[in-house]
Short mmCIF file of C-alpha atoms and ligand atoms in Angstrom, two decimals:
data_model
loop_
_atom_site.label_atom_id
_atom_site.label_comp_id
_atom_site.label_asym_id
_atom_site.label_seq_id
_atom_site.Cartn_x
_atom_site.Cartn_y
_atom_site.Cartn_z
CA UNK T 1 1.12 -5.56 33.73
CA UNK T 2 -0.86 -2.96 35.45
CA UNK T 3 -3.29 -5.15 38.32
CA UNK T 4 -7.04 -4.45 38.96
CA UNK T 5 -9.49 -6.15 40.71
CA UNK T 6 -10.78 -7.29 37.36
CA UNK T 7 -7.43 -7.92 35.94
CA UNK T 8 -7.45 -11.32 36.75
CA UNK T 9 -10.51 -12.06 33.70
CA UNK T 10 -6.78 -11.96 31.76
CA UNK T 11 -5.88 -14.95 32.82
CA UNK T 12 -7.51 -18.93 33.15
CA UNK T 13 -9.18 -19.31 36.42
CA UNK T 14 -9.78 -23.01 37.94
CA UNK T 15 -12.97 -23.78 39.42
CA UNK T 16 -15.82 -21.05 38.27
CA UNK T 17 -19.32 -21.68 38.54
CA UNK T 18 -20.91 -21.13 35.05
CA UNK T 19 -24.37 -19.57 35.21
CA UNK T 20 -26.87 -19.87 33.26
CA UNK T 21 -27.93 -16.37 32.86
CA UNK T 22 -24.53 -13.92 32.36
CA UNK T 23 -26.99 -11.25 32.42
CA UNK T 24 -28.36 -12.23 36.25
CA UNK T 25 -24.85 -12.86 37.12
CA UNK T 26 -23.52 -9.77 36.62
CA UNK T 27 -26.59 -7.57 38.20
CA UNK T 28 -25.74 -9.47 41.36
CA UNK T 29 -22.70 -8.90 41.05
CA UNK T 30 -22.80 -4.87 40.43
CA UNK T 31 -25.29 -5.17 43.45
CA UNK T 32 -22.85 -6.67 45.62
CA UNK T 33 -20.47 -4.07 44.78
CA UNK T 34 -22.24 -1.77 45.96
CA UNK T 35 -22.67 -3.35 49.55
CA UNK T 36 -20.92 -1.41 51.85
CA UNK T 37 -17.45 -3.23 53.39
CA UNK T 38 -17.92 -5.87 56.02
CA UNK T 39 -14.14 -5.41 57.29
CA UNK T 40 -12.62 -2.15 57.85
CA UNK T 41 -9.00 -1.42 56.14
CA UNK T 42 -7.42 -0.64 59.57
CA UNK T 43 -8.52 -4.00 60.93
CA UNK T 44 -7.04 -6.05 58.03
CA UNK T 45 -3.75 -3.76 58.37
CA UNK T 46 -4.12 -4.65 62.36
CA UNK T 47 -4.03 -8.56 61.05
CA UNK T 48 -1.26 -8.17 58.98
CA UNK T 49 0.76 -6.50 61.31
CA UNK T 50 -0.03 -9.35 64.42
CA UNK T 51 0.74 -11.72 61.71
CA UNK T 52 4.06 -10.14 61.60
CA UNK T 53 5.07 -10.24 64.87
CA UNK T 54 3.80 -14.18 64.79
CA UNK T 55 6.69 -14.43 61.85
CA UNK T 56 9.50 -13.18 64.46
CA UNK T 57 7.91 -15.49 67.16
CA UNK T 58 6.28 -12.98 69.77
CA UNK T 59 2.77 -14.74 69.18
CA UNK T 60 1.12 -17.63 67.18
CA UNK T 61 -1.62 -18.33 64.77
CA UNK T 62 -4.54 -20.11 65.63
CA UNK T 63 -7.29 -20.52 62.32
CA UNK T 64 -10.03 -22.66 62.65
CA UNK T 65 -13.86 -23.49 61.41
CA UNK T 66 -15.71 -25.79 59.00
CA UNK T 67 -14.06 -26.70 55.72
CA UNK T 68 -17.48 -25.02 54.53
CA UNK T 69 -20.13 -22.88 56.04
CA UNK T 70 -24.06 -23.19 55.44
CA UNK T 71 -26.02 -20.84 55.59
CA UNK T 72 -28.74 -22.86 57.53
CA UNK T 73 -25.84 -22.85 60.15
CA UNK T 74 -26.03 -18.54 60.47
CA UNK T 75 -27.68 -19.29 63.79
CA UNK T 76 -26.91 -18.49 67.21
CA UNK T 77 -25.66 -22.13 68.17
CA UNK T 78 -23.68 -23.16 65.72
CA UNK T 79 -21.68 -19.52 65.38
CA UNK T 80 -21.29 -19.68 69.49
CA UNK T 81 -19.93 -23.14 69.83
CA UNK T 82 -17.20 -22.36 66.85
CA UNK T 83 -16.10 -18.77 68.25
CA UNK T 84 -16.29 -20.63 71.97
CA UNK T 85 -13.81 -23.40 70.69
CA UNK T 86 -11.17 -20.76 68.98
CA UNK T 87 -11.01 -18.84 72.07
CA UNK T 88 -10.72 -21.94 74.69
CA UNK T 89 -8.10 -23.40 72.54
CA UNK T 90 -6.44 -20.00 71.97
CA UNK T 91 -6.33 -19.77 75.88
CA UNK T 92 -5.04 -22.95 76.30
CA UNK T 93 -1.78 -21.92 73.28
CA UNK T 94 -1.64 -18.21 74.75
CA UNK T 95 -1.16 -20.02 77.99
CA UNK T 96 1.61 -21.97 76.79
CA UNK T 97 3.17 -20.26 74.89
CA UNK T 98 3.40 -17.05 77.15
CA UNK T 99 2.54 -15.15 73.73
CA UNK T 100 -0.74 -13.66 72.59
CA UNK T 101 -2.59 -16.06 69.93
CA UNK T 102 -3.87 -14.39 67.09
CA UNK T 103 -7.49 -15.95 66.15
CA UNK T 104 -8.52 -16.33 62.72
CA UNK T 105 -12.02 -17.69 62.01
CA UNK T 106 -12.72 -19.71 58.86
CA UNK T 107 -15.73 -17.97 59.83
CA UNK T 108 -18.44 -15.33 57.82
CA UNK T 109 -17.49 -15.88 54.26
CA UNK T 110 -16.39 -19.88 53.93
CA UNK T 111 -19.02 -20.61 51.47
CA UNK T 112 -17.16 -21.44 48.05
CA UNK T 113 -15.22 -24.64 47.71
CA UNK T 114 -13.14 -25.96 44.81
CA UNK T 115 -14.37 -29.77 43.68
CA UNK T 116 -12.15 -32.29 42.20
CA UNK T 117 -15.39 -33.89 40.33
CA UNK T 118 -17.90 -31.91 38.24
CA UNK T 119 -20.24 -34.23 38.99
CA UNK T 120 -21.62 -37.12 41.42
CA UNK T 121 -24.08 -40.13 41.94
CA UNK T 122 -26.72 -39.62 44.03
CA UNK T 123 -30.25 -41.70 44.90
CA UNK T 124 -31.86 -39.36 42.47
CA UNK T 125 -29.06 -40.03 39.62
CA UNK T 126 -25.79 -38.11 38.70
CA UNK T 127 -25.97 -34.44 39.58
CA UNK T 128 -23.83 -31.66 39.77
CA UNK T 129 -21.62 -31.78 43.07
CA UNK T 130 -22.26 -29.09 45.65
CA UNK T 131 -19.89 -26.32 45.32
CA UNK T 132 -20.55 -24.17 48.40
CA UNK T 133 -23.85 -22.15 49.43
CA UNK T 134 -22.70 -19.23 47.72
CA UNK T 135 -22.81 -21.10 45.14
CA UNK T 136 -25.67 -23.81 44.82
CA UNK T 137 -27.62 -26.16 47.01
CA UNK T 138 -26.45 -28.77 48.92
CA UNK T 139 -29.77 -30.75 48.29
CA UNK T 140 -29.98 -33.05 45.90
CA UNK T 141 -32.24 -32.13 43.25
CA UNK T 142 -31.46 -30.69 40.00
CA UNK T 143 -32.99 -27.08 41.03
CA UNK T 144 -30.85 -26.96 44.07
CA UNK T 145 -27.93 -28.16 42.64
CA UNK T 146 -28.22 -25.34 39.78
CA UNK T 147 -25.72 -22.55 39.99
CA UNK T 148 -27.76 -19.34 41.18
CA UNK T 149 -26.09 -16.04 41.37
CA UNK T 150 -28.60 -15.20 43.25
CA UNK T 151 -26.78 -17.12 46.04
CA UNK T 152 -23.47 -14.55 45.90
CA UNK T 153 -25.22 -11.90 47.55
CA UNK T 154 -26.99 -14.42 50.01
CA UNK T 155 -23.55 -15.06 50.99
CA UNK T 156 -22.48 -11.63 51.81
CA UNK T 157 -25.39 -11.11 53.94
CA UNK T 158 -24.64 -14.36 55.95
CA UNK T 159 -21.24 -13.63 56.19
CA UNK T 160 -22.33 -9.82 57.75
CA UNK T 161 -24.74 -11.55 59.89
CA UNK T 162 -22.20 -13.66 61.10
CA UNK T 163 -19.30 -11.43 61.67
CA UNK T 164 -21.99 -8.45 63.30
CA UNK T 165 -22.86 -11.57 65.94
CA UNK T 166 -19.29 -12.15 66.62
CA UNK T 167 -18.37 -8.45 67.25
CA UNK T 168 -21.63 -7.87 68.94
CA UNK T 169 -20.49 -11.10 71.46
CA UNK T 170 -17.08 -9.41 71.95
CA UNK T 171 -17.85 -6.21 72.88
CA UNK T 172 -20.86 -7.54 75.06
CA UNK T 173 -18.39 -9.59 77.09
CA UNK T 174 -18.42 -12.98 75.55
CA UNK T 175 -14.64 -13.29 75.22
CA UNK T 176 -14.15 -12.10 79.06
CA UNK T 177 -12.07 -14.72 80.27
CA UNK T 178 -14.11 -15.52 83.57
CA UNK T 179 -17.24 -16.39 80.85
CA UNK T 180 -16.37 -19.09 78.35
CA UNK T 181 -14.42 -20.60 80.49
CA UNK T 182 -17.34 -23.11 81.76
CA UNK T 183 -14.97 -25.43 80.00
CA UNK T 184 -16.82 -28.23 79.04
CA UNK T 185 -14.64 -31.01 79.00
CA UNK T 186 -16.50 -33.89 80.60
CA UNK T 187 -15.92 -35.56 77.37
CA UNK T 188 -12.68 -36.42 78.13
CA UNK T 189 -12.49 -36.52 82.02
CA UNK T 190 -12.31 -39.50 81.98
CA UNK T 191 -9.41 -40.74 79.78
CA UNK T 192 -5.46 -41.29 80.24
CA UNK T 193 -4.27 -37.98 80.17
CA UNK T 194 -7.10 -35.98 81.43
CA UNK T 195 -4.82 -35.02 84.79
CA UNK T 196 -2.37 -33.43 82.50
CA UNK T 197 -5.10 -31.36 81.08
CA UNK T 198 -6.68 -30.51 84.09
CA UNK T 199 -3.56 -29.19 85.31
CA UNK T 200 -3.57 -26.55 82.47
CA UNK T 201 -7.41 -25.51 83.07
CA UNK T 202 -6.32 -25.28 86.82
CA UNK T 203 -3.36 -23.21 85.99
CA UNK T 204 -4.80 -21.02 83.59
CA UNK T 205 -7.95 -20.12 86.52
CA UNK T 206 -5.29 -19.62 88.64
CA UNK T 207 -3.32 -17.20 86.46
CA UNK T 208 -6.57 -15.06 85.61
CA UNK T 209 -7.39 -14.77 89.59
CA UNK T 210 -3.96 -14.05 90.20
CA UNK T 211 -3.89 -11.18 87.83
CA UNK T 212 -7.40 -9.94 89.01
CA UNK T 213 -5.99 -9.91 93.23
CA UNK T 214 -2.91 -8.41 91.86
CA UNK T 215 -4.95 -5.63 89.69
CA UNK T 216 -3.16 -6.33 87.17
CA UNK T 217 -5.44 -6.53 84.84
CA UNK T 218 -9.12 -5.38 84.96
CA UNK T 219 -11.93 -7.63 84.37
CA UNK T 220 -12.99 -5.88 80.80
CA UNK T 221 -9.83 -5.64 79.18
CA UNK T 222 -9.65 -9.87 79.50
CA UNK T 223 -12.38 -9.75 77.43
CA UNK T 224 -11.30 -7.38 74.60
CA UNK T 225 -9.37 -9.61 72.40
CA UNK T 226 -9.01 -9.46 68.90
CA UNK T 227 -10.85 -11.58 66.35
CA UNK T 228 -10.08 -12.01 63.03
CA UNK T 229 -12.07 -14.13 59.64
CA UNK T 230 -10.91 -15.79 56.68
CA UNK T 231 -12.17 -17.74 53.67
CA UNK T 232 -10.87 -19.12 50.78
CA UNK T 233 -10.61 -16.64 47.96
CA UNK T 234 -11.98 -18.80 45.07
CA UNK T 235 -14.97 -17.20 43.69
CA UNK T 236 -13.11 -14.32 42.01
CA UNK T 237 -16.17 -12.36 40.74
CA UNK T 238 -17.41 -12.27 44.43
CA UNK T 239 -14.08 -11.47 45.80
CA UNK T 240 -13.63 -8.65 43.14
CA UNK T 241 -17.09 -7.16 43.89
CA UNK T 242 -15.66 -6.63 47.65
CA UNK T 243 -12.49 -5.32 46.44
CA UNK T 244 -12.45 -1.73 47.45
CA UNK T 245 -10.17 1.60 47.51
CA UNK T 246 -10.72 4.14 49.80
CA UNK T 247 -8.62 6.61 48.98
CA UNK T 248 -8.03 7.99 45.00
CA UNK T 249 -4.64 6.49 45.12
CA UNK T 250 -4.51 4.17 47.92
CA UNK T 251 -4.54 0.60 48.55
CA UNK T 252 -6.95 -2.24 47.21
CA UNK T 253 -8.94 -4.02 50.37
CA UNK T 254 -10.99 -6.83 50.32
CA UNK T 255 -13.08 -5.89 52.43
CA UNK T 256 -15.41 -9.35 53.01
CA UNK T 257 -12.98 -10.42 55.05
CA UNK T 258 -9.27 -9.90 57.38
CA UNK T 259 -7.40 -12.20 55.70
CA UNK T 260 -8.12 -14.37 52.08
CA UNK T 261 -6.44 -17.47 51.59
CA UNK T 262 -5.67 -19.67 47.53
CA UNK T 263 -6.42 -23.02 48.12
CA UNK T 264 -4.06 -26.28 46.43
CA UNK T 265 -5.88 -26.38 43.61
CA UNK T 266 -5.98 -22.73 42.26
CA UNK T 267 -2.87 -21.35 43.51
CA UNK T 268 -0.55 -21.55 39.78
CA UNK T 269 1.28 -18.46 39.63
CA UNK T 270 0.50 -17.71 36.08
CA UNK T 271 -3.33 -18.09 36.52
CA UNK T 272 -6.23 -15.75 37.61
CA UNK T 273 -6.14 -16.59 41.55
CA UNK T 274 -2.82 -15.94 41.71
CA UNK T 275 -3.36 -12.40 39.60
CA UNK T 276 -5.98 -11.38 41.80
CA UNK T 277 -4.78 -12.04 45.00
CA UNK T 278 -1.27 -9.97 44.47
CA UNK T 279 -3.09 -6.64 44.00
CA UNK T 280 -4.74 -6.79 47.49
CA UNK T 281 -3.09 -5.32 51.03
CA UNK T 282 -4.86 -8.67 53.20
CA UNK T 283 -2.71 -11.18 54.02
CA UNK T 284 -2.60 -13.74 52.17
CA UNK T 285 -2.45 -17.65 52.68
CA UNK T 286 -1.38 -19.98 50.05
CA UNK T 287 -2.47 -23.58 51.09
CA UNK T 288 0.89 -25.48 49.45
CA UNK T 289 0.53 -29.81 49.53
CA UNK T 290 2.64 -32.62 48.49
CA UNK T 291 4.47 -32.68 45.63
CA UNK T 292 4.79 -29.03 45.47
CA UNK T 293 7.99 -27.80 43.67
CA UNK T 294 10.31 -25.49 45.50
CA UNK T 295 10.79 -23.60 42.26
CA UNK T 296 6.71 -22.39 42.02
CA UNK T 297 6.94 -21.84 45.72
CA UNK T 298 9.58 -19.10 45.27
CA UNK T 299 7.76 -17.70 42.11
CA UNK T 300 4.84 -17.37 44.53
CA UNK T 301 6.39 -15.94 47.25
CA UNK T 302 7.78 -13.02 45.16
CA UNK T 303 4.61 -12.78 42.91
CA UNK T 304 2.06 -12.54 46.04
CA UNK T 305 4.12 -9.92 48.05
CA UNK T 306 5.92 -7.72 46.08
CA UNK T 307 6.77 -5.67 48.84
CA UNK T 308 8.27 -8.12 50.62
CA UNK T 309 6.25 -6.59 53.54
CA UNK T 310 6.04 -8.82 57.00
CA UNK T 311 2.65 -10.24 57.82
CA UNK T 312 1.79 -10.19 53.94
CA UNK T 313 2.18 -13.85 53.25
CA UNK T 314 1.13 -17.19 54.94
CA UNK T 315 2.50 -20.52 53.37
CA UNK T 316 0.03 -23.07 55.08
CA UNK T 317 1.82 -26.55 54.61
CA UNK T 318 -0.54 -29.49 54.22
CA UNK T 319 1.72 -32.17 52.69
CA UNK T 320 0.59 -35.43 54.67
CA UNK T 321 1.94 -36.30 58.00
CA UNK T 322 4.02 -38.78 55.94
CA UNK T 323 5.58 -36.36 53.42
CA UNK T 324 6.53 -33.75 56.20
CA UNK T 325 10.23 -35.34 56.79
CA UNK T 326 10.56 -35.99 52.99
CA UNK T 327 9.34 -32.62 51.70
CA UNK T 328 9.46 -29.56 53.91
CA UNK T 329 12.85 -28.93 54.46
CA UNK T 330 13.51 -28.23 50.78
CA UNK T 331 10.54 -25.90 50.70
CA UNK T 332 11.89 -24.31 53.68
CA UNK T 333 15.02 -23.56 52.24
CA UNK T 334 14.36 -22.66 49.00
CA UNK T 335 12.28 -19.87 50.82
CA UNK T 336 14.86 -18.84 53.30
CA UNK T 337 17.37 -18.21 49.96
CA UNK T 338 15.16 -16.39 48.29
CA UNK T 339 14.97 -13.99 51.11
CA UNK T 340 11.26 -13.44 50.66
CA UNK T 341 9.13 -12.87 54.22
CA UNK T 342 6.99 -15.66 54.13
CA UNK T 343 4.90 -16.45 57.70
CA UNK T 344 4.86 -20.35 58.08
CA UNK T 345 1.43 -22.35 59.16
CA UNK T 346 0.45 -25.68 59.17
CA UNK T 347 -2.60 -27.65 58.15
CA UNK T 348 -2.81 -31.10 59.74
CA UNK T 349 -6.04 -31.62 57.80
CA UNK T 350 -6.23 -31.78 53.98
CA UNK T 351 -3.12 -33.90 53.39
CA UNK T 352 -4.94 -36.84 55.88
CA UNK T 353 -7.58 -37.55 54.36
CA UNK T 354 -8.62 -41.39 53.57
CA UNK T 355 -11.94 -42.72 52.82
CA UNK T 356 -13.55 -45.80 55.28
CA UNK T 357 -14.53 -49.14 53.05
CA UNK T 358 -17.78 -47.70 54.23
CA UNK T 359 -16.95 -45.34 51.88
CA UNK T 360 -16.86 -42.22 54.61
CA UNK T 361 -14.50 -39.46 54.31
CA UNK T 362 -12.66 -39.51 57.01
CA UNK T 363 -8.72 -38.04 59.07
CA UNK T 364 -7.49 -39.76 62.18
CA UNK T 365 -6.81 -37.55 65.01
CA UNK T 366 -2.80 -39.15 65.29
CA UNK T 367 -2.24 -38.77 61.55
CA UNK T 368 -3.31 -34.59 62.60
CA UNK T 369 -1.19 -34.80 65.29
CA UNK T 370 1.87 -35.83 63.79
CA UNK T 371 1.89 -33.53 60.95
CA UNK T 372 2.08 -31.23 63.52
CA UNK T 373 4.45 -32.75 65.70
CA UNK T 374 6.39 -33.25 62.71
CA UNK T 375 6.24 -30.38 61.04
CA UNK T 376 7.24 -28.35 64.20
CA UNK T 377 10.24 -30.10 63.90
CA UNK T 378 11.35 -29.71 60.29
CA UNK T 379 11.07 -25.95 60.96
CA UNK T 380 12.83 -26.41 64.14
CA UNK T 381 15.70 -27.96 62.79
CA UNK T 382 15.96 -25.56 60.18
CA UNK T 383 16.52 -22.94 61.71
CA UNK T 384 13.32 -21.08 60.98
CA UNK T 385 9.84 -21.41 63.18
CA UNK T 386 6.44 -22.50 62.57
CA UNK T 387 4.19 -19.58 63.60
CA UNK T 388 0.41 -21.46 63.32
CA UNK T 389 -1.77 -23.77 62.64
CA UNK T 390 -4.73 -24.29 60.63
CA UNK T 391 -7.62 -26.39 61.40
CA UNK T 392 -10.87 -27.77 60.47
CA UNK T 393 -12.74 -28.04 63.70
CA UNK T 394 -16.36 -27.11 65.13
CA UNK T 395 -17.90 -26.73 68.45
CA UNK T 396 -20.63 -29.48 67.99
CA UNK T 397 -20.18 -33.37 69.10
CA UNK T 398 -19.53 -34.51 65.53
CA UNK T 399 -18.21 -37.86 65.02
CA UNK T 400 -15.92 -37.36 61.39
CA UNK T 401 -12.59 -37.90 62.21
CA UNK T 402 -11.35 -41.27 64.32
CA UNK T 403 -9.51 -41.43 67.66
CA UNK T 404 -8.47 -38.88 70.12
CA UNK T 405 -9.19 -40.19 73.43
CA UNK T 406 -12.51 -40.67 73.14
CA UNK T 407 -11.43 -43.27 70.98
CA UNK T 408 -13.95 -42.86 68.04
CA UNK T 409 -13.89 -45.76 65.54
CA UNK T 410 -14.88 -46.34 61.92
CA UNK T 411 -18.08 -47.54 62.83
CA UNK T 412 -18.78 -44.70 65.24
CA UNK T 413 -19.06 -42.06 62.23
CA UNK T 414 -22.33 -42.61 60.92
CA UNK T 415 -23.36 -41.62 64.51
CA UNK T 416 -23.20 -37.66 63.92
CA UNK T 417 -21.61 -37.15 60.70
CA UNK T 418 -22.54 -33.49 59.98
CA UNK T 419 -19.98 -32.11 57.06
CA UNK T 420 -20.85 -31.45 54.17
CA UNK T 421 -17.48 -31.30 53.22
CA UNK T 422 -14.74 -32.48 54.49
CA UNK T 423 -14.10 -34.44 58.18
CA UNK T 424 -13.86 -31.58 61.57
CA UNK T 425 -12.15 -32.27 64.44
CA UNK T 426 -15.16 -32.10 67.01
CA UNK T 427 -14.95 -30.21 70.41
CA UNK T 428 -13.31 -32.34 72.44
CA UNK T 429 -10.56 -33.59 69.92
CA UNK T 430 -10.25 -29.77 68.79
CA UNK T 431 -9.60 -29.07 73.26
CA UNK T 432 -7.46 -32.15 73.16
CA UNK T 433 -5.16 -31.10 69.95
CA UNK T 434 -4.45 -27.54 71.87
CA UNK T 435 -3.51 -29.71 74.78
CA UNK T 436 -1.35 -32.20 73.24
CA UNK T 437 0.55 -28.98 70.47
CA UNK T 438 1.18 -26.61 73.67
CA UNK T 439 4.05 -27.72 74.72
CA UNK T 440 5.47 -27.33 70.45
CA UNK T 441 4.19 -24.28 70.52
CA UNK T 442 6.17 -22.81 73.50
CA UNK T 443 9.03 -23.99 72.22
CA UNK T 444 8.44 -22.94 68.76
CA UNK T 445 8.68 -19.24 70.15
CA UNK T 446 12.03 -19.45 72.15
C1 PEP P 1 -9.83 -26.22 52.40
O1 PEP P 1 -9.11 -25.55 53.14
O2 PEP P 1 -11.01 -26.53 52.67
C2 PEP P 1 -9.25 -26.76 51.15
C3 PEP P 1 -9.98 -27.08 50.10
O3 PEP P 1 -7.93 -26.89 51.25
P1 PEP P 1 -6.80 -27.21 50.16
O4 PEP P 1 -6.85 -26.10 49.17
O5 PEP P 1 -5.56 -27.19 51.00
O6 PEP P 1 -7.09 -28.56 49.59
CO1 CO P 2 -11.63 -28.79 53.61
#
């Protein structure tokens, strides 16, 4: 059947807002096609093709951000400390893994969420839950909690403001490896295995002043890096309205961000996510948990890139750090048979997830860590490689998720519980995580 950007109305979609007015709803949408791009088409080519070369191991993936983005958060602060943490912890991988790290935000756009509930209890009685600022309000009142279309084009406008901050920090120098690198780790100076990570800071100063004596490499050109975002594609009349062709003839773009990913819950291959996401040239992620069937895998694979083009398709395992052993190495063959090119992540996060008596939703920083650990090695011994990871992480001191070395208990989370959404690593467990993969990643390249 001939694809569109609208072609996926055809089919059921999971998880739309319904708005009150159609009539408002599509004005803001027509207005927000008419919003020029926020990406450019050679930059989301650029992606794909880095993602590629991660596929055949000569670099890794490194996503990251909150599991959803406010737009009381568009503020200098909040968008510094999250770009700092990608690039420290990309340093920290690039370093070990003698391989450029590709950095993917979850960053200028991550304002739509899917919700297993349609509603929830609250002090001012059941209300509709909070579905993302592009969608509604994360207050709890009745007005706020309203879908407003309004919001959609609220949403592009943060997400521009967010991305022009981040380009205008990279090509003023932020990224310039002598800057950031006030690495601020006192957090965890003082626990078992801070020598072992003050080694690697040492090292990696030493390998940036040995370049600079040696000439090798000029001051500016550490800081030009790449820098890439990403948000789930689940609003599909939002995504559609950014959907662009340049050229009579040409390719379809999404141009709101590099690279669109289909979460768990929305990614059946005969439904409208699924539809829309095949006609675009982004990569594309596909977030696959436990209890996926190898079968739908292999229908998505084909479905979602057609081409069978390098760089075109992310699988982003999530399946548990328990259900790694049990259920990835079927996936992972299923996918090598098929022949399809399909770029393997991981994310340590969703598939952890337990709530405290307390009621608090929370992950523990080992059960992160040995998905990881784990799932590096199911790929290992198949053969195949894992080429990146996927995170939910911020720069703040956030206490959601448990242990690290810091320690953080239970009863330590209602200290500076922040999400919204779901549990983050905070700064020094996100520092701490790169530390403790870098040695899986190096070998993950070989
Ligand atoms: C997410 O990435 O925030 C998310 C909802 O993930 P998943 O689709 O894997 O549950
Ligand atoms: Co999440």
């Amino acid at each position: 059947m001939e694809w569109s950007p609208d072609s996926y109305r055809r089919f059921p979609a999971r998880h739309q807002p319904e708005y009150s007015s159609e009539k408002r709803y599509r004005e803001s949408i027509l207005r927000l096609a008419d919003h020029p791009p926020i990406v450019f088409p050679g930059e989301v080519d650029s992606l794909k093709t880095h993602i590629a070369k991660a596929g055949a191991g000569a670099s890794f993936l490194l996503q990251g951000g909150d599991c959803v983005e406010l737009f009381a958060d568009c503020r200098d602060d909040p968008i510094t400390n999250k770009f700092k943490i990608l690039l420290q912890m990309s340093v920290v991988l690039t370093y070990a893994a003698r391989r450029p790290v590709v950095r993917i935000g979850r960053i200028a756009g991550q304002y739509f969420k899917p919700r297993s509930q349609t509603t929830e209890r609250t002090a001012a009685g059941p209300m509709p839950v909070y579905r993302g600022d592009g969608i509604n309000g994360i207050e709890a009142t009745s007005e706020s909690r309203a879908n407003d279309p309004g919001r959609l084009e609220r949403a592009y406008f943060h997400a521009a403001a967010t991305l022009n901050y981040i380009r205008a920090m990279i090509s003023g120098g932020f990224a310039d490896l002598h800057n950031p690198y006030n690495w601020n780790l006192h957090d965890i100076e003082h626990t078992a295995r801070w020598a072992e990570y003050r080694a690697i800071v040492e090292h990696i100063t030493d390998a940036v002043s040995f370049m600079e004596s040696f000439g090798g490499a000029r001051g500016e050109r550490l800081g030009d890096i790449d820098f890439f975002t990403s948000h789930e594609a689940l609003h599909l009349g939002y995504e559609a309205a950014l959907t662009r062709r340049l050229d009579e003839g040409g390719g379809w773009y999404n141009l709101g961000a590099h690279m669109l990913w289909i979460g768990e819950r929305t990614r059946k291959v005969d439904e409208a996510h699924v539809e829309y996401a095949r006609g675009i040239e982004n990569p594309i992620g596909v977030k696959i948990g436990p209890g996926a069937e190898a079968e739908r895998i292999v229908e998505l694979a084909t479905r979602l890139n057609p081409r069978n083009e390098p760089g075109k398709l992310v699988f982003i395992t999530r399946l548990g750090a328990d259900r790694v052993q049990r259920e990835l190495p079927g996936l992972l063959d299923a996918v090598r048979r098929c022949g399809s090119s399909v770029v393997w992540s991981c994310d340590p996060m969703h598939g952890n997830t337990h709530t405290t008596a307390d009621g608090i939703k929370t992950r523990r920083f080992d059960s992160v860590l040995r998905e990881l650990e784990e799932t590096f090695s199911v790929h290992e011994r198949s053969g195949g490689r894992l080429s990146g990871v996927h995170f939910e992480l911020t720069g703040e001191n956030v206490t959601e998720c448990t242990g690290g070395s810091l320690d953080l208990r239970e009863t330590d989370l209602s200290r500076n519980y922040r999400s919204y959404c779901d549990p983050r690593l905070n700064y020094a467990q996100s520092m701490e995580m790169s530390f403790l993969i870098s040695h899986y990643v190096r070998t993950s390249q070989a």
